[in-house]
PDB file of C-alpha atoms in Angstrom:
ATOM      1  CA  GLN A 178     -19.853  -4.751   6.156  1.00  0.00           C
ATOM      2  CA  VAL A 179     -15.994  -4.352   5.155  1.00  0.00           C
ATOM      3  CA  GLN A 180     -13.787  -7.052   4.083  1.00  0.00           C
ATOM      4  CA  LEU A 181      -9.702  -6.112   4.812  1.00  0.00           C
ATOM      5  CA  VAL A 182      -7.134  -7.793   3.311  1.00  0.00           C
ATOM      6  CA  GLU A 183      -2.904  -7.586   4.802  1.00  0.00           C
ATOM      7  CA  SER A 184      -0.348  -8.653   2.658  1.00  0.00           C
ATOM      8  CA  GLY A 185       3.181  -6.938   2.818  1.00  0.00           C
ATOM      9  CA  GLY A 186       4.796  -8.897   5.551  1.00  0.00           C
ATOM     10  CA  GLY A 187       7.666 -10.657   5.878  1.00  0.00           C
ATOM     11  CA  SER A 188      10.706 -11.327   7.716  1.00  0.00           C
ATOM     12  CA  VAL A 189      13.763  -8.345   7.873  1.00  0.00           C
ATOM     13  CA  GLN A 190      16.536  -7.546   9.329  1.00  0.00           C
ATOM     14  CA  ALA A 191      17.442  -5.018  11.135  1.00  0.00           C
ATOM     15  CA  GLY A 192      17.690  -1.104   9.450  1.00  0.00           C
ATOM     16  CA  GLY A 193      15.404  -2.886   6.651  1.00  0.00           C
ATOM     17  CA  SER A 194      11.697  -1.561   5.694  1.00  0.00           C
ATOM     18  CA  LEU A 195       8.999  -3.775   4.646  1.00  0.00           C
ATOM     19  CA  ARG A 196       5.163  -2.187   3.048  1.00  0.00           C
ATOM     20  CA  LEU A 197       2.028  -3.634   4.028  1.00  0.00           C
ATOM     21  CA  SER A 198      -0.974  -2.795   2.707  1.00  0.00           C
ATOM     22  CA  CYS A 199      -4.302  -3.700   3.968  1.00  0.00           C
ATOM     23  CA  ALA A 200      -7.686  -4.244   0.347  1.00  0.00           C
ATOM     24  CA  ALA A 201     -10.977  -3.355   1.764  1.00  0.00           C
ATOM     25  CA  SER A 202     -14.051  -4.299  -0.117  1.00  0.00           C
ATOM     26  CA  GLY A 203     -16.856  -4.077   0.790  1.00  0.00           C
ATOM     27  CA  TYR A 204     -19.171  -1.480   1.644  1.00  0.00           C
ATOM     28  CA  THR A 205     -16.635   0.908   1.723  1.00  0.00           C
ATOM     29  CA  TYR A 206     -18.157   4.376   1.268  1.00  0.00           C
ATOM     30  CA  ASP A 207     -18.475   5.078   4.619  1.00  0.00           C
ATOM     31  CA  THR A 208     -15.283   3.819   5.522  1.00  0.00           C
ATOM     32  CA  TYR A 209     -14.002   6.882   7.261  1.00  0.00           C
ATOM     33  CA  CYS A 210     -11.086   6.086   9.562  1.00  0.00           C
ATOM     34  CA  MET A 211      -8.355   3.072   9.122  1.00  0.00           C
ATOM     35  CA  GLY A 212      -5.382   1.772  10.922  1.00  0.00           C
ATOM     36  CA  TRP A 213      -3.129  -0.030  11.982  1.00  0.00           C
ATOM     37  CA  PHE A 214      -2.389  -2.548  14.969  1.00  0.00           C
ATOM     38  CA  ARG A 215      -0.527  -5.049  16.696  1.00  0.00           C
ATOM     39  CA  GLN A 216       1.171  -7.424  18.768  1.00  0.00           C
ATOM     40  CA  ALA A 217       3.921  -9.256  19.806  1.00  0.00           C
ATOM     41  CA  PRO A 218       4.010 -12.449  21.658  1.00  0.00           C
ATOM     42  CA  GLY A 219       2.829 -12.189  25.062  1.00  0.00           C
ATOM     43  CA  LYS A 220       1.843  -8.372  24.793  1.00  0.00           C
ATOM     44  CA  GLU A 221      -1.108  -6.201  24.253  1.00  0.00           C
ATOM     45  CA  ARG A 222      -2.735  -4.997  20.528  1.00  0.00           C
ATOM     46  CA  GLU A 223      -1.263  -1.595  20.479  1.00  0.00           C
ATOM     47  CA  GLY A 224      -2.061   0.817  18.119  1.00  0.00           C
ATOM     48  CA  VAL A 225       0.923   1.567  15.358  1.00  0.00           C
ATOM     49  CA  ALA A 226      -1.003   4.115  12.883  1.00  0.00           C
ATOM     50  CA  ALA A 227      -4.210   5.645  11.669  1.00  0.00           C
ATOM     51  CA  ILE A 228      -5.300   7.656   8.778  1.00  0.00           C
ATOM     52  CA  ASP A 229      -8.939   9.069   8.297  1.00  0.00           C
ATOM     53  CA  SER A 230     -10.292   9.915   4.331  1.00  0.00           C
ATOM     54  CA  ASP A 231      -9.311  13.211   4.873  1.00  0.00           C
ATOM     55  CA  GLY A 232      -5.580  12.681   5.376  1.00  0.00           C
ATOM     56  CA  ASN A 233      -5.077  13.112   9.091  1.00  0.00           C
ATOM     57  CA  ARG A 234      -2.460  10.941  10.409  1.00  0.00           C
ATOM     58  CA  ALA A 235      -1.825   9.689  14.527  1.00  0.00           C
ATOM     59  CA  TYR A 236       1.191   7.387  15.419  1.00  0.00           C
ATOM     60  CA  ILE A 237       2.548   5.572  18.035  1.00  0.00           C
ATOM     61  CA  ASP A 238       6.194   7.544  19.274  1.00  0.00           C
ATOM     62  CA  SER A 239       7.725   5.343  19.003  1.00  0.00           C
ATOM     63  CA  VAL A 240       7.798   4.656  15.196  1.00  0.00           C
ATOM     64  CA  LYS A 241       7.179   8.518  14.360  1.00  0.00           C
ATOM     65  CA  GLY A 242      10.040   8.713  12.242  1.00  0.00           C
ATOM     66  CA  ARG A 243      10.531   5.586  10.585  1.00  0.00           C
ATOM     67  CA  PHE A 244       6.892   4.328   9.694  1.00  0.00           C
ATOM     68  CA  SER A 245       4.357   6.476   7.170  1.00  0.00           C
ATOM     69  CA  VAL A 246       0.880   5.825   6.795  1.00  0.00           C
ATOM     70  CA  SER A 247      -1.296   6.527   3.054  1.00  0.00           C
ATOM     71  CA  ARG A 248      -4.421   5.464   1.876  1.00  0.00           C
ATOM     72  CA  ASP A 249      -5.158   5.227  -1.542  1.00  0.00           C
ATOM     73  CA  SER A 250      -8.989   5.395  -2.090  1.00  0.00           C
ATOM     74  CA  ALA A 251      -9.208   4.845  -4.936  1.00  0.00           C
ATOM     75  CA  LYS A 252      -7.907   1.345  -4.723  1.00  0.00           C
ATOM     76  CA  ASN A 253      -9.535   1.260  -1.205  1.00  0.00           C
ATOM     77  CA  THR A 254      -5.679   0.537  -0.088  1.00  0.00           C
ATOM     78  CA  LEU A 255      -3.865   1.476   3.277  1.00  0.00           C
ATOM     79  CA  TYR A 256      -0.702   0.875   2.809  1.00  0.00           C
ATOM     80  CA  LEU A 257       2.199   0.948   6.024  1.00  0.00           C
ATOM     81  CA  GLU A 258       5.290   2.042   4.949  1.00  0.00           C
ATOM     82  CA  MET A 259       8.470   0.766   8.003  1.00  0.00           C
ATOM     83  CA  ASN A 260      11.289   1.793   7.244  1.00  0.00           C
ATOM     84  CA  SER A 261      14.667   1.268  10.167  1.00  0.00           C
ATOM     85  CA  LEU A 262      11.971  -1.299  11.399  1.00  0.00           C
ATOM     86  CA  LYS A 263      14.265  -2.243  14.383  1.00  0.00           C
ATOM     87  CA  PRO A 264      13.253  -5.916  16.229  1.00  0.00           C
ATOM     88  CA  GLU A 265      11.147  -4.827  19.114  1.00  0.00           C
ATOM     89  CA  ASP A 266       8.624  -4.150  15.685  1.00  0.00           C
ATOM     90  CA  THR A 267       8.394  -7.552  15.489  1.00  0.00           C
ATOM     91  CA  GLY A 268       4.433  -8.962  15.425  1.00  0.00           C
ATOM     92  CA  MET A 269       1.341  -9.606  14.009  1.00  0.00           C
ATOM     93  CA  TYR A 270      -0.003  -6.679  11.750  1.00  0.00           C
ATOM     94  CA  TYR A 271      -3.349  -5.813  11.561  1.00  0.00           C
ATOM     95  CA  CYS A 272      -5.950  -3.566   9.359  1.00  0.00           C
ATOM     96  CA  ALA A 273      -8.893  -2.177  10.638  1.00  0.00           C
ATOM     97  CA  ALA A 274     -11.543   0.463   9.501  1.00  0.00           C
ATOM     98  CA  ARG A 275     -14.286   2.248  11.321  1.00  0.00           C
ATOM     99  CA  TRP A 276     -17.132   4.918  10.060  1.00  0.00           C
ATOM    100  CA  GLU A 277     -17.435   7.228  12.553  1.00  0.00           C
ATOM    101  CA  ARG A 278     -16.259  10.168  12.710  1.00  0.00           C
ATOM    102  CA  GLY A 279     -13.420  12.150  14.629  1.00  0.00           C
ATOM    103  CA  PRO A 280      -9.158  11.963  14.677  1.00  0.00           C
ATOM    104  CA  PRO A 281      -8.615   8.823  13.870  1.00  0.00           C
ATOM    105  CA  PRO A 282      -8.226   6.160  17.342  1.00  0.00           C
ATOM    106  CA  LEU A 283      -4.913   4.419  18.110  1.00  0.00           C
ATOM    107  CA  ARG A 284      -7.304   1.947  20.086  1.00  0.00           C
ATOM    108  CA  GLY A 285      -8.999  -1.129  19.268  1.00  0.00           C
ATOM    109  CA  TYR A 286     -11.546  -0.969  19.970  1.00  0.00           C
ATOM    110  CA  GLN A 287     -12.892   1.941  19.248  1.00  0.00           C
ATOM    111  CA  TYR A 288     -12.848   0.112  14.864  1.00  0.00           C
ATOM    112  CA  ARG A 289     -15.214  -1.709  13.850  1.00  0.00           C
ATOM    113  CA  PHE A 290     -14.068  -4.240  11.533  1.00  0.00           C
ATOM    114  CA  TRP A 291     -10.397  -6.308  11.054  1.00  0.00           C
ATOM    115  CA  GLY A 292      -8.301  -8.446   8.926  1.00  0.00           C
ATOM    116  CA  HIS A 293      -6.995 -11.690   9.603  1.00  0.00           C
ATOM    117  CA  GLY A 294      -2.960  -9.653  10.085  1.00  0.00           C
ATOM    118  CA  THR A 295      -0.191 -10.634   8.258  1.00  0.00           C
ATOM    119  CA  GLN A 296       3.406 -11.096  10.414  1.00  0.00           C
ATOM    120  CA  VAL A 297       6.840  -9.348  10.602  1.00  0.00           C
ATOM    121  CA  THR A 298      10.238 -10.329  11.800  1.00  0.00           C
ATOM    122  CA  VAL A 299      12.757  -8.478  12.817  1.00  0.00           C
ATOM    123  CA  SER A 300      15.843 -10.157  13.015  1.00  0.00           C
ATOM    124  CA  SER A 301      19.007  -7.931  15.392  1.00  0.00           C
TER     125      SER A 301
END
């Protein structure tokens, strides 16, 4: 099992920045892909960014050039650097992990382990 704990959320004005962290614990040796998802009130959850253990990354179009996903394998920690934030980036952000190999997916059903989320609020 893998336990995931997110941190770093908060409230910022549009144009601001935040850095989210996700600390993984438990049996993480075979953890291959990790991803960030978000869900705004009344909307479906969407994949934001993902990275595998080889450093391959995937992003949704709306965050390309603004967000950057990275991981520190020695610390078992996933990061999401968010810049030029927009009100539409508001939502609960979740960290997820999966053991299966392959290109880092952005579909939630492809991840097995989930954190409880951290709230990001961007005001205009």
